[in-house]
PDB file of C-alpha atoms and ligand atoms in Angstrom:
ATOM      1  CA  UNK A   1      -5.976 -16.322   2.908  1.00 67.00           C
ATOM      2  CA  UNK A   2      -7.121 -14.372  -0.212  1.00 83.00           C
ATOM      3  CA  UNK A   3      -5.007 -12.879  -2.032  1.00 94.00           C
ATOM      4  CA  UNK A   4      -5.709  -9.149  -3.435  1.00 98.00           C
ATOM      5  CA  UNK A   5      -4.272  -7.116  -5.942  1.00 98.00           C
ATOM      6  CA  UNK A   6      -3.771  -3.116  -5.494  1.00 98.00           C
ATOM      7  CA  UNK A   7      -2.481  -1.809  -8.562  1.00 98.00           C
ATOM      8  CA  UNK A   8      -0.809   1.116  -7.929  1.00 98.00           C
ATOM      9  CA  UNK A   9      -1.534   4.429 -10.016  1.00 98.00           C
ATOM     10  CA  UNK A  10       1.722   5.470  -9.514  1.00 97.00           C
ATOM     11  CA  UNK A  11       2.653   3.754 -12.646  1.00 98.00           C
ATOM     12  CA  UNK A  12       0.271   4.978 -14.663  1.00 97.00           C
ATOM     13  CA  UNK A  13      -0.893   7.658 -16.739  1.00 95.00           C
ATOM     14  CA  UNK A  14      -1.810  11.013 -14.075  1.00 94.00           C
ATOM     15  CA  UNK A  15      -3.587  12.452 -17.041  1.00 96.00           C
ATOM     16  CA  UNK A  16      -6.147   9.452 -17.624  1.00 96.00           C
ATOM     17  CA  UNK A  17      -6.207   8.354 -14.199  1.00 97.00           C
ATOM     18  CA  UNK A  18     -10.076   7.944 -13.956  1.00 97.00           C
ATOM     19  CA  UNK A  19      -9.985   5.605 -17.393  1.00 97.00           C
ATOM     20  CA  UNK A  20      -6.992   3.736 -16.382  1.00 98.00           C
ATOM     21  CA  UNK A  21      -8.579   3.254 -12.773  1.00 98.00           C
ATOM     22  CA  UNK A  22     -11.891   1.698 -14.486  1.00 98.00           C
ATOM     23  CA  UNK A  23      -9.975  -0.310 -16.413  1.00 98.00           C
ATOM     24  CA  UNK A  24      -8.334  -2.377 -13.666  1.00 98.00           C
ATOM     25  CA  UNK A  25     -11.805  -2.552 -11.508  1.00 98.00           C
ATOM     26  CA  UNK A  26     -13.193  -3.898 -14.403  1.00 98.00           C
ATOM     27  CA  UNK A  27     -10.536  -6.591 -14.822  1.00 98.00           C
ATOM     28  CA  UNK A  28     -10.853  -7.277 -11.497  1.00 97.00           C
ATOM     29  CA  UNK A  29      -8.332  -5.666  -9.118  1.00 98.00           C
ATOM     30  CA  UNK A  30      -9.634  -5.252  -5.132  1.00 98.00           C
ATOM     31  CA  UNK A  31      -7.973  -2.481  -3.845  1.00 98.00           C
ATOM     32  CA  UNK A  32      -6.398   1.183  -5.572  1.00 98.00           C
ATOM     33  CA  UNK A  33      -3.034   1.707  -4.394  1.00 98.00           C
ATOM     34  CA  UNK A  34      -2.366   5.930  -3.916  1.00 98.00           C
ATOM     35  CA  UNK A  35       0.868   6.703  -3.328  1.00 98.00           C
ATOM     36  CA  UNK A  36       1.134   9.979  -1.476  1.00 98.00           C
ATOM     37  CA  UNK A  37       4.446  11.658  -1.327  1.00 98.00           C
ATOM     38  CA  UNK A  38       5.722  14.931   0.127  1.00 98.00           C
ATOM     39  CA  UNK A  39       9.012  15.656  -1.235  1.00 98.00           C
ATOM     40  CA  UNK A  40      10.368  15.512   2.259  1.00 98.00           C
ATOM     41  CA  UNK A  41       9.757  11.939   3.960  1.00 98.00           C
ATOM     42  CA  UNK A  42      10.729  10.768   0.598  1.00 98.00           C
ATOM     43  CA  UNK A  43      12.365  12.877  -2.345  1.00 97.00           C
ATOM     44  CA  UNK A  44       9.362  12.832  -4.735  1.00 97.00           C
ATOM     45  CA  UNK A  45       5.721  14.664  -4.706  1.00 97.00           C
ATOM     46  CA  UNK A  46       2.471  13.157  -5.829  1.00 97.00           C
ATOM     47  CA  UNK A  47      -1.003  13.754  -4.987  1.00 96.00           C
ATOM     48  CA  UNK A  48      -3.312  14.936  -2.427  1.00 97.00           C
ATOM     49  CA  UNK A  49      -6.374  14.440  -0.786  1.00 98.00           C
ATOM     50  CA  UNK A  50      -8.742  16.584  -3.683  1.00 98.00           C
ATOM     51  CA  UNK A  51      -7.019  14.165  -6.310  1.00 97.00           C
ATOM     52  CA  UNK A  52      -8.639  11.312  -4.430  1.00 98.00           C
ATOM     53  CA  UNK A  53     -11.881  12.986  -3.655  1.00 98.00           C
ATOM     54  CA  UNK A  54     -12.064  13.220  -7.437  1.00 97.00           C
ATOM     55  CA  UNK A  55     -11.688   9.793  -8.207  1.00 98.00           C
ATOM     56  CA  UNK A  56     -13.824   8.369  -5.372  1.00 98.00           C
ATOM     57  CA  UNK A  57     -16.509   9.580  -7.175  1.00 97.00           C
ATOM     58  CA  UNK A  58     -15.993   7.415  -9.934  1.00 96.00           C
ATOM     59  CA  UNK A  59     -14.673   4.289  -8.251  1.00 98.00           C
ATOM     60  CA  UNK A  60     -15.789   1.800  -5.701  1.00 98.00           C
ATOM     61  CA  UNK A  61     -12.466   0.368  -5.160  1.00 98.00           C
ATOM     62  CA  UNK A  62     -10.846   0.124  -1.697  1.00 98.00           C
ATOM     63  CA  UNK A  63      -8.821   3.456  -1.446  1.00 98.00           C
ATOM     64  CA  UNK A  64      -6.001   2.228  -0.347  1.00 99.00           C
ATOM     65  CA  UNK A  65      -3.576   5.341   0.613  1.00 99.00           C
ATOM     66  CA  UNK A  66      -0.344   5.019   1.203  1.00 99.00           C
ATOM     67  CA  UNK A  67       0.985   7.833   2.985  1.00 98.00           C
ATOM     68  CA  UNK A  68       4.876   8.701   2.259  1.00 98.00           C
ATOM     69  CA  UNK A  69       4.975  11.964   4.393  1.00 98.00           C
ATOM     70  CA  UNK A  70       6.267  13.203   7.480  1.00 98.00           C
ATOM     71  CA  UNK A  71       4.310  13.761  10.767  1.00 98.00           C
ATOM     72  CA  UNK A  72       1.149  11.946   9.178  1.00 98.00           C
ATOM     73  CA  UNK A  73      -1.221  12.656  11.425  1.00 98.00           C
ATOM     74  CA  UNK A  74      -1.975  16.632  10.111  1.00 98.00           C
ATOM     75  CA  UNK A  75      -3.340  14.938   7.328  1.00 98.00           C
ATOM     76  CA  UNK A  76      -5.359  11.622   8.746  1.00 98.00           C
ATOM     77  CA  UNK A  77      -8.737  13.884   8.514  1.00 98.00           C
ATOM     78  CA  UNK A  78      -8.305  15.082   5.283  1.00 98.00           C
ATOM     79  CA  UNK A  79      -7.839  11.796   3.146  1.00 98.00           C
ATOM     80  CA  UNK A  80     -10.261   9.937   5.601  1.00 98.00           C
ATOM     81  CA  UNK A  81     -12.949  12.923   4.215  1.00 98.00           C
ATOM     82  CA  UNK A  82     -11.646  12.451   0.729  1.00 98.00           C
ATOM     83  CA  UNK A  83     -12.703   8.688   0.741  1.00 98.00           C
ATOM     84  CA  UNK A  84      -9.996   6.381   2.256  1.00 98.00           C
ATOM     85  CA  UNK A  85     -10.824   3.088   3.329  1.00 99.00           C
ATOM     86  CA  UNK A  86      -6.987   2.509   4.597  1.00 99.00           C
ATOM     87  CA  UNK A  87      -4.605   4.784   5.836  1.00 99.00           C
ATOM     88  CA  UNK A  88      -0.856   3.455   5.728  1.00 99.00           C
ATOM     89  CA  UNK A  89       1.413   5.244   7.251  1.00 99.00           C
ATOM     90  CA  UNK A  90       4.904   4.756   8.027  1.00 99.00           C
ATOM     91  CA  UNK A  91       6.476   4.076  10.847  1.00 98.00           C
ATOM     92  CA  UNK A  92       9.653   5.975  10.566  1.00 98.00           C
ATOM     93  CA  UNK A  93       7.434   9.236  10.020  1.00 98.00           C
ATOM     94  CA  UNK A  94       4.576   8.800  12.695  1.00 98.00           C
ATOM     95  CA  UNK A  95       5.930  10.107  16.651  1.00 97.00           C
ATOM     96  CA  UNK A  96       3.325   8.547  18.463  1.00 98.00           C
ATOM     97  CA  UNK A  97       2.481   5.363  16.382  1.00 98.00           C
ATOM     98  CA  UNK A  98      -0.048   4.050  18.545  1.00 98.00           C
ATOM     99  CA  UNK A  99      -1.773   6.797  18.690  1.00 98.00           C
ATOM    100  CA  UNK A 100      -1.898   7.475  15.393  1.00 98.00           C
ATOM    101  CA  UNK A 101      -3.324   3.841  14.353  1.00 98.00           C
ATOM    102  CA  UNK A 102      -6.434   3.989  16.733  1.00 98.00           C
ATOM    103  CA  UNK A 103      -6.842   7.526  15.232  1.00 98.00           C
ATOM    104  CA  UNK A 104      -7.058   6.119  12.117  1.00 99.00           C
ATOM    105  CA  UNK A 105      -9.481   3.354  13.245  1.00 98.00           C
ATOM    106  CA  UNK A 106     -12.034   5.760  15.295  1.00 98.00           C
ATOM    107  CA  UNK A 107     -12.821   7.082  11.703  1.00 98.00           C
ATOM    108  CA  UNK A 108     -14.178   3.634  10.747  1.00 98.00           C
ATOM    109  CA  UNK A 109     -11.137   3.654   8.526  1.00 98.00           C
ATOM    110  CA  UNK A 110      -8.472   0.634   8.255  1.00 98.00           C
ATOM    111  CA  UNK A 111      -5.215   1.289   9.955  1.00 99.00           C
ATOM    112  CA  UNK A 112      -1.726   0.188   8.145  1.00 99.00           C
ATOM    113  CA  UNK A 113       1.780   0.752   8.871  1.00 98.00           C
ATOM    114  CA  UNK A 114       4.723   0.454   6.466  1.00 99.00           C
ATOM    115  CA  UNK A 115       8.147  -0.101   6.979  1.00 99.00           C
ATOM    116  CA  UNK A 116      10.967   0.588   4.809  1.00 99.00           C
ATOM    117  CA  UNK A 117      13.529  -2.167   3.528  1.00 99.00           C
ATOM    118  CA  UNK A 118      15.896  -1.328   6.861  1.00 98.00           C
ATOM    119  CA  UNK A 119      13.079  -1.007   9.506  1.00 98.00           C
ATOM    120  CA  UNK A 120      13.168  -3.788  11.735  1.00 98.00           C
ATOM    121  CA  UNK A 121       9.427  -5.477  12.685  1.00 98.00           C
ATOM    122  CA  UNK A 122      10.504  -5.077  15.905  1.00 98.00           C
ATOM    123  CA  UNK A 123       9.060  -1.711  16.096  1.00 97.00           C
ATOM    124  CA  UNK A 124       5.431  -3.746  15.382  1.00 98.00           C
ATOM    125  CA  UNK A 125       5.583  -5.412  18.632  1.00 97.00           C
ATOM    126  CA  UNK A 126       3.571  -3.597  20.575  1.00 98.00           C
ATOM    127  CA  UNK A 127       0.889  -2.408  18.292  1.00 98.00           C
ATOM    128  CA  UNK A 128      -0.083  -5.743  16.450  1.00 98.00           C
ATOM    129  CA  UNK A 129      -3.357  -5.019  17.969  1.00 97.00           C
ATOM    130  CA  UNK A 130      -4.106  -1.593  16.552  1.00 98.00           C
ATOM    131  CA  UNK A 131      -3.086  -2.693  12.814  1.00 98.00           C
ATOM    132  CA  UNK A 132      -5.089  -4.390  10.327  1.00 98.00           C
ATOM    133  CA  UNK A 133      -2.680  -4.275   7.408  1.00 98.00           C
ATOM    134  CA  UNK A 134       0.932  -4.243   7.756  1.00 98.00           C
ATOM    135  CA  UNK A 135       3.171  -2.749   4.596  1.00 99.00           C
ATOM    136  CA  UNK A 136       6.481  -4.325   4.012  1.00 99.00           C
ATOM    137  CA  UNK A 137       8.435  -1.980   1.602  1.00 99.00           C
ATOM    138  CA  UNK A 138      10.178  -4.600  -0.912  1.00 99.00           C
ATOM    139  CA  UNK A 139      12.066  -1.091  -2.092  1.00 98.00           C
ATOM    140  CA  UNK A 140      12.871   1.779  -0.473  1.00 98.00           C
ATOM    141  CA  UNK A 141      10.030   4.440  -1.355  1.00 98.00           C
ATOM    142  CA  UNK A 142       9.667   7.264  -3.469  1.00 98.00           C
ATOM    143  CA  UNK A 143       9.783   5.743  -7.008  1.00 97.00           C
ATOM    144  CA  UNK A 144       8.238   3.094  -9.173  1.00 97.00           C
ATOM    145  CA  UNK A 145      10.082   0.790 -10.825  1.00 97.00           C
ATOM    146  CA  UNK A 146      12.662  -0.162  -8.453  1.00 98.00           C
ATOM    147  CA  UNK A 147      14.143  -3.506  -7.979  1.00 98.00           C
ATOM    148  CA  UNK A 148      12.518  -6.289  -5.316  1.00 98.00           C
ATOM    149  CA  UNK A 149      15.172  -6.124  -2.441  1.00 98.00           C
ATOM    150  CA  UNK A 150      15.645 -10.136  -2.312  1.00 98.00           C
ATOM    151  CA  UNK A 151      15.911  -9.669   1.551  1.00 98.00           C
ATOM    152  CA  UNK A 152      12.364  -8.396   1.803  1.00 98.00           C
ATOM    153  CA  UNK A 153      10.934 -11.957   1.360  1.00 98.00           C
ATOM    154  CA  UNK A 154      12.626 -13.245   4.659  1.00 98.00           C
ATOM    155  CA  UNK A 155      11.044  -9.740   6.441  1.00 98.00           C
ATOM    156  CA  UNK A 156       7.725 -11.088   5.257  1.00 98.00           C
ATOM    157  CA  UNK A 157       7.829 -14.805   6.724  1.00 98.00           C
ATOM    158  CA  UNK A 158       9.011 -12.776   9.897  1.00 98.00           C
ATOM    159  CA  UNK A 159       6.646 -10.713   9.528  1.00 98.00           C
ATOM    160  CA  UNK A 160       3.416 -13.201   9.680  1.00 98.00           C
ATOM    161  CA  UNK A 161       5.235 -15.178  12.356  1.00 98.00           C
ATOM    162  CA  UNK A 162       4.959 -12.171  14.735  1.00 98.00           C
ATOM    163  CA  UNK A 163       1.840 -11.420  13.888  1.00 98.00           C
ATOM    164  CA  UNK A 164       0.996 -14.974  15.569  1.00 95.00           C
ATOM    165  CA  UNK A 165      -2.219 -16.346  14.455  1.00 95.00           C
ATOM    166  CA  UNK A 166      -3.937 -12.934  14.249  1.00 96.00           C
ATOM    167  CA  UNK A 167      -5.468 -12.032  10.889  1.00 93.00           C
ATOM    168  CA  UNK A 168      -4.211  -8.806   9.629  1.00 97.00           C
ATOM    169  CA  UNK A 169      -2.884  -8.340   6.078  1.00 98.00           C
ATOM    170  CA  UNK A 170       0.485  -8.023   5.005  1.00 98.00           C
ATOM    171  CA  UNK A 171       1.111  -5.902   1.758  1.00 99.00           C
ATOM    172  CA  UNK A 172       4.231  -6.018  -0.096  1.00 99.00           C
ATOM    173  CA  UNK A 173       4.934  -3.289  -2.180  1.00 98.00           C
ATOM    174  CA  UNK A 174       7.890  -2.648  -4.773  1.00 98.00           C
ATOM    175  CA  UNK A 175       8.909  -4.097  -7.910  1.00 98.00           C
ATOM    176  CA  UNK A 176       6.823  -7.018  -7.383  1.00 98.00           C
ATOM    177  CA  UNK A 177       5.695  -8.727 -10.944  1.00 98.00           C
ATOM    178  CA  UNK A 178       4.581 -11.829 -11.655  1.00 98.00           C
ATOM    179  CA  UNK A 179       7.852 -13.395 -11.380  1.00 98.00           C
ATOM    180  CA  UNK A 180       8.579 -13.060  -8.025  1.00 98.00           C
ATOM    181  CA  UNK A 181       4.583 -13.193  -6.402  1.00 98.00           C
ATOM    182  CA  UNK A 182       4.662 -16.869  -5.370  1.00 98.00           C
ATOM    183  CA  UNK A 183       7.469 -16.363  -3.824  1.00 98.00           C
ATOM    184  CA  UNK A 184       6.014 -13.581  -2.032  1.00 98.00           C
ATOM    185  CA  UNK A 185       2.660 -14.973  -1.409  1.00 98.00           C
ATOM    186  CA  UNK A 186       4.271 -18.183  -0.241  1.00 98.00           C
ATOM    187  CA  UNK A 187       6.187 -15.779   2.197  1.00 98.00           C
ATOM    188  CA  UNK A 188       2.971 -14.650   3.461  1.00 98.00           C
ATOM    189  CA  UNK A 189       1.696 -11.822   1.750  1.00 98.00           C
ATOM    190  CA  UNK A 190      -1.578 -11.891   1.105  1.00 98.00           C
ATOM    191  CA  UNK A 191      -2.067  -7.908  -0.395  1.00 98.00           C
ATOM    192  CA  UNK A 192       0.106  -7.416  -3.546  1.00 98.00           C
ATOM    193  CA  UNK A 193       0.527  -3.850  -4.514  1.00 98.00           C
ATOM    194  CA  UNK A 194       2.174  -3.781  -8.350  1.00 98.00           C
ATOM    195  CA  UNK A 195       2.543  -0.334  -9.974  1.00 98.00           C
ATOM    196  CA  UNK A 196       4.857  -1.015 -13.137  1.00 98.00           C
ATOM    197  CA  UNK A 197       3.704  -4.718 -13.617  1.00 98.00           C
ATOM    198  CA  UNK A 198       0.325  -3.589 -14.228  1.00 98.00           C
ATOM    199  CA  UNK A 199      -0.031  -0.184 -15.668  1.00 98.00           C
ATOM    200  CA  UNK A 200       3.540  -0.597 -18.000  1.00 98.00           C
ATOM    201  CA  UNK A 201       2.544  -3.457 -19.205  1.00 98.00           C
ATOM    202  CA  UNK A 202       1.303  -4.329 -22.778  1.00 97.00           C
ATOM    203  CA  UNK A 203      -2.572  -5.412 -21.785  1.00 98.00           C
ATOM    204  CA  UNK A 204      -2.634  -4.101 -18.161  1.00 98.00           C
ATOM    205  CA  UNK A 205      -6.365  -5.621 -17.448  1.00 98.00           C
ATOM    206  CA  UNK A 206      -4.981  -9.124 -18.985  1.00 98.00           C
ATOM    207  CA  UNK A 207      -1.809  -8.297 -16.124  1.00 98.00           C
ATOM    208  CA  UNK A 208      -4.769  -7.636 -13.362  1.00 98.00           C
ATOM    209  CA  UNK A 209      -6.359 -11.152 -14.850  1.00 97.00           C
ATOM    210  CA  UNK A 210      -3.140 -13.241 -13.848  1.00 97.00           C
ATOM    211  CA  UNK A 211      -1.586 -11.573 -10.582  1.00 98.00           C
ATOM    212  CA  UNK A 212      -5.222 -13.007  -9.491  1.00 96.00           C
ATOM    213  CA  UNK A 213      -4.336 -15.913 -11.378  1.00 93.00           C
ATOM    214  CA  UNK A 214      -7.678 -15.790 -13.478  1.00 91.00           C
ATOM    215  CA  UNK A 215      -5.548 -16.370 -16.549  1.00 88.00           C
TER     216      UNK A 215
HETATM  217  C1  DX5 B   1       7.083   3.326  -4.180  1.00 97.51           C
HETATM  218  C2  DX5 B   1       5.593   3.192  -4.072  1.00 97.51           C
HETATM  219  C3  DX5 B   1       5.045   2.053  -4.801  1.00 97.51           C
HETATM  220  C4  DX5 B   1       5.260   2.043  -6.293  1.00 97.51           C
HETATM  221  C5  DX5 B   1       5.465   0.609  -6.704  1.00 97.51           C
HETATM  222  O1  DX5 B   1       7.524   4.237  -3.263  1.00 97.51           O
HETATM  223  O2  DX5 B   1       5.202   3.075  -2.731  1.00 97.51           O
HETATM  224  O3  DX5 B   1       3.655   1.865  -4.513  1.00 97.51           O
HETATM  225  O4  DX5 B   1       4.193   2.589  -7.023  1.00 97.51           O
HETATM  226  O5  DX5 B   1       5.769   0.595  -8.043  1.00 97.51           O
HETATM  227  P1  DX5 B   1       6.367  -0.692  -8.779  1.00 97.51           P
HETATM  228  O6  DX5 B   1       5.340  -1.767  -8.647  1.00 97.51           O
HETATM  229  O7  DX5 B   1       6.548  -0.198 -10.160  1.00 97.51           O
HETATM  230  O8  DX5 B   1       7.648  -1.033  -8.093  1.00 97.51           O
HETATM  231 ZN1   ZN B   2       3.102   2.469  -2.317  1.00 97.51          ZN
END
Protein backbone atom coordinates (compact mmCIF):
# COMPACT_ATOMS: atom_id res chain seq x y z
CA UNK A 1 0.00 0.00 0.00
CA UNK A 2 1.03 3.61 -0.86
CA UNK A 3 1.74 5.66 1.44
CA UNK A 4 0.39 9.48 1.35
CA UNK A 5 1.20 12.46 3.06
CA UNK A 6 -1.60 15.15 4.23
CA UNK A 7 0.09 17.95 5.67
CA UNK A 8 -2.03 19.57 7.82
CA UNK A 9 -2.61 23.51 7.62
CA UNK A 10 -3.25 23.59 11.01
CA UNK A 11 0.34 24.19 11.59
CA UNK A 12 0.83 26.69 9.41
CA UNK A 13 0.60 30.19 8.67
CA UNK A 14 -3.67 31.13 8.38
CA UNK A 15 -2.51 34.33 6.81
CA UNK A 16 -0.48 32.73 3.78
CA UNK A 17 -2.43 29.71 3.60
CA UNK A 18 -2.82 29.70 -0.28
CA UNK A 19 1.30 30.11 -0.64
CA UNK A 20 2.06 27.70 2.01
CA UNK A 21 -0.60 25.21 0.43
CA UNK A 22 1.30 25.51 -3.12
CA UNK A 23 4.27 25.00 -1.60
CA UNK A 24 3.66 21.48 -0.28
CA UNK A 25 1.70 20.37 -3.70
CA UNK A 26 4.60 21.36 -5.34
CA UNK A 27 6.94 19.28 -3.18
CA UNK A 28 4.78 16.66 -3.55
CA UNK A 29 2.24 16.07 -0.75
CA UNK A 30 -1.24 13.98 -1.90
CA UNK A 31 -3.77 15.06 0.23
CA UNK A 32 -4.56 18.77 2.36
CA UNK A 33 -5.39 18.01 5.79
CA UNK A 34 -8.33 20.83 7.16
CA UNK A 35 -8.88 20.67 10.49
CA UNK A 36 -12.33 21.93 11.33
CA UNK A 37 -13.11 22.72 14.88
CA UNK A 38 -16.13 24.13 16.71
CA UNK A 39 -15.14 25.16 20.05
CA UNK A 40 -17.57 22.66 21.42
CA UNK A 41 -16.70 18.93 20.25
CA UNK A 42 -13.27 20.08 20.96
CA UNK A 43 -12.14 23.37 22.87
CA UNK A 44 -10.64 25.22 19.86
CA UNK A 45 -12.25 27.02 16.58
CA UNK A 46 -10.83 26.98 13.10
CA UNK A 47 -12.27 27.30 9.79
CA UNK A 48 -15.26 26.83 7.76
CA UNK A 49 -16.58 25.76 4.69
CA UNK A 50 -15.99 29.52 2.66
CA UNK A 51 -12.24 29.16 3.91
CA UNK A 52 -12.08 25.98 1.87
CA UNK A 53 -14.12 27.14 -1.04
CA UNK A 54 -11.39 29.76 -1.24
CA UNK A 55 -8.59 27.61 -1.46
CA UNK A 56 -10.13 24.96 -3.75
CA UNK A 57 -9.83 27.35 -6.23
CA UNK A 58 -6.29 27.41 -6.13
CA UNK A 59 -5.45 23.81 -5.32
CA UNK A 60 -5.98 20.42 -6.79
CA UNK A 61 -5.09 18.59 -3.75
CA UNK A 62 -7.40 16.00 -2.13
CA UNK A 63 -9.45 18.13 0.42
CA UNK A 64 -9.18 16.17 3.02
CA UNK A 65 -11.59 17.63 5.95
CA UNK A 66 -11.45 16.63 9.09
CA UNK A 67 -14.43 17.46 10.90
CA UNK A 68 -13.94 18.13 14.87
CA UNK A 69 -17.63 19.23 15.55
CA UNK A 70 -20.62 18.04 17.09
CA UNK A 71 -23.73 16.59 15.31
CA UNK A 72 -21.75 16.60 11.86
CA UNK A 73 -24.21 15.98 9.68
CA UNK A 74 -25.79 19.92 9.58
CA UNK A 75 -22.75 20.58 7.90
CA UNK A 76 -22.00 17.39 5.38
CA UNK A 77 -23.65 19.65 2.43
CA UNK A 78 -21.87 22.58 3.00
CA UNK A 79 -18.11 21.40 2.87
CA UNK A 80 -19.11 18.70 0.21
CA UNK A 81 -20.25 22.17 -1.96
CA UNK A 82 -17.12 23.89 -0.82
CA UNK A 83 -14.89 21.16 -2.49
CA UNK A 84 -14.27 18.12 -0.18
CA UNK A 85 -13.13 15.03 -1.53
CA UNK A 86 -13.27 13.33 2.18
CA UNK A 87 -15.37 13.98 4.93
CA UNK A 88 -14.00 12.60 8.40
CA UNK A 89 -16.02 12.72 10.97
CA UNK A 90 -15.89 11.44 14.34
CA UNK A 91 -17.43 8.93 15.83
CA UNK A 92 -18.03 10.18 19.27
CA UNK A 93 -19.93 13.27 17.62
CA UNK A 94 -22.05 11.56 14.77
CA UNK A 95 -25.75 9.86 16.40
CA UNK A 96 -26.47 7.82 13.60
CA UNK A 97 -22.97 6.83 12.20
CA UNK A 98 -24.11 4.75 9.53
CA UNK A 99 -26.16 6.94 8.29
CA UNK A 100 -24.07 9.58 8.22
CA UNK A 101 -21.16 7.66 6.19
CA UNK A 102 -23.45 6.61 3.19
CA UNK A 103 -24.58 10.30 3.35
CA UNK A 104 -21.33 11.26 2.85
CA UNK A 105 -20.74 8.72 0.02
CA UNK A 106 -24.14 9.53 -2.06
CA UNK A 107 -22.31 12.93 -2.68
CA UNK A 108 -19.57 11.08 -4.61
CA UNK A 109 -17.51 12.16 -1.65
CA UNK A 110 -15.08 9.73 0.47
CA UNK A 111 -16.40 8.76 3.82
CA UNK A 112 -13.90 8.68 7.04
CA UNK A 113 -14.39 8.23 10.61
CA UNK A 114 -12.00 9.20 13.41
CA UNK A 115 -11.63 8.05 16.71
CA UNK A 116 -10.06 9.63 19.56
CA UNK A 117 -7.04 8.06 21.61
CA UNK A 118 -9.84 6.28 24.14
CA UNK A 119 -12.41 5.16 21.46
CA UNK A 120 -12.36 1.61 21.12
CA UNK A 121 -12.48 0.16 17.17
CA UNK A 122 -15.07 -1.72 18.35
CA UNK A 123 -17.51 0.88 17.50
CA UNK A 124 -16.12 0.21 13.57
CA UNK A 125 -17.55 -3.15 13.50
CA UNK A 126 -20.42 -2.78 11.85
CA UNK A 127 -19.74 -0.10 9.36
CA UNK A 128 -16.34 -1.34 7.82
CA UNK A 129 -18.36 -1.38 4.74
CA UNK A 130 -19.52 2.22 4.55
CA UNK A 131 -15.84 3.66 5.30
CA UNK A 132 -13.10 4.20 3.00
CA UNK A 133 -10.64 5.87 5.34
CA UNK A 134 -10.49 5.25 8.92
CA UNK A 135 -8.74 8.15 11.32
CA UNK A 136 -6.90 6.94 14.30
CA UNK A 137 -6.29 10.03 16.58
CA UNK A 138 -2.50 9.45 17.82
CA UNK A 139 -3.58 12.65 20.24
CA UNK A 140 -6.53 13.69 21.55
CA UNK A 141 -7.87 16.61 19.17
CA UNK A 142 -8.07 20.15 19.25
CA UNK A 143 -4.38 21.25 19.05
CA UNK A 144 -1.24 20.81 17.04
CA UNK A 145 1.71 19.90 18.45
CA UNK A 146 0.79 17.36 20.87
CA UNK A 147 2.71 14.34 21.78
CA UNK A 148 2.23 10.71 19.76
CA UNK A 149 0.23 8.69 22.46
CA UNK A 150 2.72 5.50 22.26
CA UNK A 151 -0.51 3.35 22.66
CA UNK A 152 -1.93 4.57 19.38
CA UNK A 153 0.48 2.32 17.37
CA UNK A 154 -1.04 -0.97 18.88
CA UNK A 155 -4.80 0.74 17.94
CA UNK A 156 -3.45 0.86 14.42
CA UNK A 157 -2.22 -2.91 13.93
CA UNK A 158 -5.79 -3.54 15.49
CA UNK A 159 -7.09 -1.46 13.50
CA UNK A 160 -6.03 -3.07 9.90
CA UNK A 161 -6.62 -6.50 11.41
CA UNK A 162 -10.37 -5.71 11.68
CA UNK A 163 -10.57 -4.23 8.72
CA UNK A 164 -9.73 -7.91 7.32
CA UNK A 165 -8.40 -7.86 3.90
CA UNK A 166 -10.59 -4.93 2.78
CA UNK A 167 -8.77 -1.92 1.36
CA UNK A 168 -9.68 1.19 3.11
CA UNK A 169 -7.09 3.66 4.44
CA UNK A 170 -6.06 4.20 7.79
CA UNK A 171 -4.82 7.81 8.71
CA UNK A 172 -2.95 8.55 11.73
CA UNK A 173 -2.98 11.87 12.84
CA UNK A 174 -1.04 13.67 15.82
CA UNK A 175 2.40 14.46 16.53
CA UNK A 176 3.59 12.15 13.99
CA UNK A 177 7.26 13.27 12.53
CA UNK A 178 9.62 11.50 10.90
CA UNK A 179 10.79 9.75 13.87
CA UNK A 180 8.09 7.77 14.70
CA UNK A 181 6.45 7.10 10.77
CA UNK A 182 7.98 3.64 10.25
CA UNK A 183 6.81 2.71 13.13
CA UNK A 184 3.51 3.84 12.19
CA UNK A 185 3.50 2.78 8.66
CA UNK A 186 4.82 -0.60 9.74
CA UNK A 187 1.67 -0.56 12.07
CA UNK A 188 -0.40 -0.13 9.11
CA UNK A 189 -1.02 3.26 8.29
CA UNK A 190 -0.88 4.00 5.04
CA UNK A 191 -2.29 8.04 5.20
CA UNK A 192 0.08 10.18 7.37
CA UNK A 193 -1.37 13.46 8.37
CA UNK A 194 1.73 15.77 9.93
CA UNK A 195 0.85 19.39 10.84
CA UNK A 196 3.99 20.62 12.96
CA UNK A 197 6.55 18.26 11.19
CA UNK A 198 5.90 19.90 8.04
CA UNK A 199 4.82 23.45 8.23
CA UNK A 200 7.30 24.21 11.64
CA UNK A 201 9.90 22.93 10.16
CA UNK A 202 13.05 24.70 8.73
CA UNK A 203 12.50 23.70 4.74
CA UNK A 204 8.88 22.38 4.97
CA UNK A 205 8.84 21.21 1.05
CA UNK A 206 12.40 19.37 1.80
CA UNK A 207 10.06 17.79 5.11
CA UNK A 208 7.17 16.87 2.36
CA UNK A 209 10.33 15.34 0.17
CA UNK A 210 11.26 12.74 3.02
CA UNK A 211 7.90 11.73 4.88
CA UNK A 212 7.52 10.37 1.08
CA UNK A 213 10.91 9.27 1.43
CA UNK A 214 12.04 11.10 -1.88
CA UNK A 215 15.02 12.38 0.07
C1 LIG B 1 -5.35 17.92 16.03
C2 LIG B 1 -5.53 17.92 14.54
C3 LIG B 1 -4.32 17.59 13.80
C4 LIG B 1 -3.14 18.51 13.99
C5 LIG B 1 -1.90 17.66 13.94
O1 LIG B 1 -6.58 17.97 16.64
O2 LIG B 1 -6.53 17.02 14.16
O3 LIG B 1 -4.59 17.43 12.40
O4 LIG B 1 -3.05 19.52 13.01
O5 LIG B 1 -0.83 18.48 14.21
P1 LIG B 1 0.62 17.90 14.57
O6 LIG B 1 1.07 17.12 13.38
O7 LIG B 1 1.39 19.14 14.81
O8 LIG B 1 0.46 17.05 15.79
ZN1 LIG C 1 -6.72 16.54 12.00
Amino acid sequence: MSIKLSPSILASDYGALRENISMVENAGADYLHIDVMDGHFVPNITIGPPVVSCLRKSSGLVFDCHLMISDPDRYIDDFARAGADIITVHAEAAAHLQRTLSYIRSLGLKAGVALNPATDISCLNYVLDDVDMILVMTVNPGFGGQKFIPAMTRKVRDTRALLSGRDADIQVDGGITLANLKEITDAGANVIVAGSAVFRADDPAKAVRQFKGLE
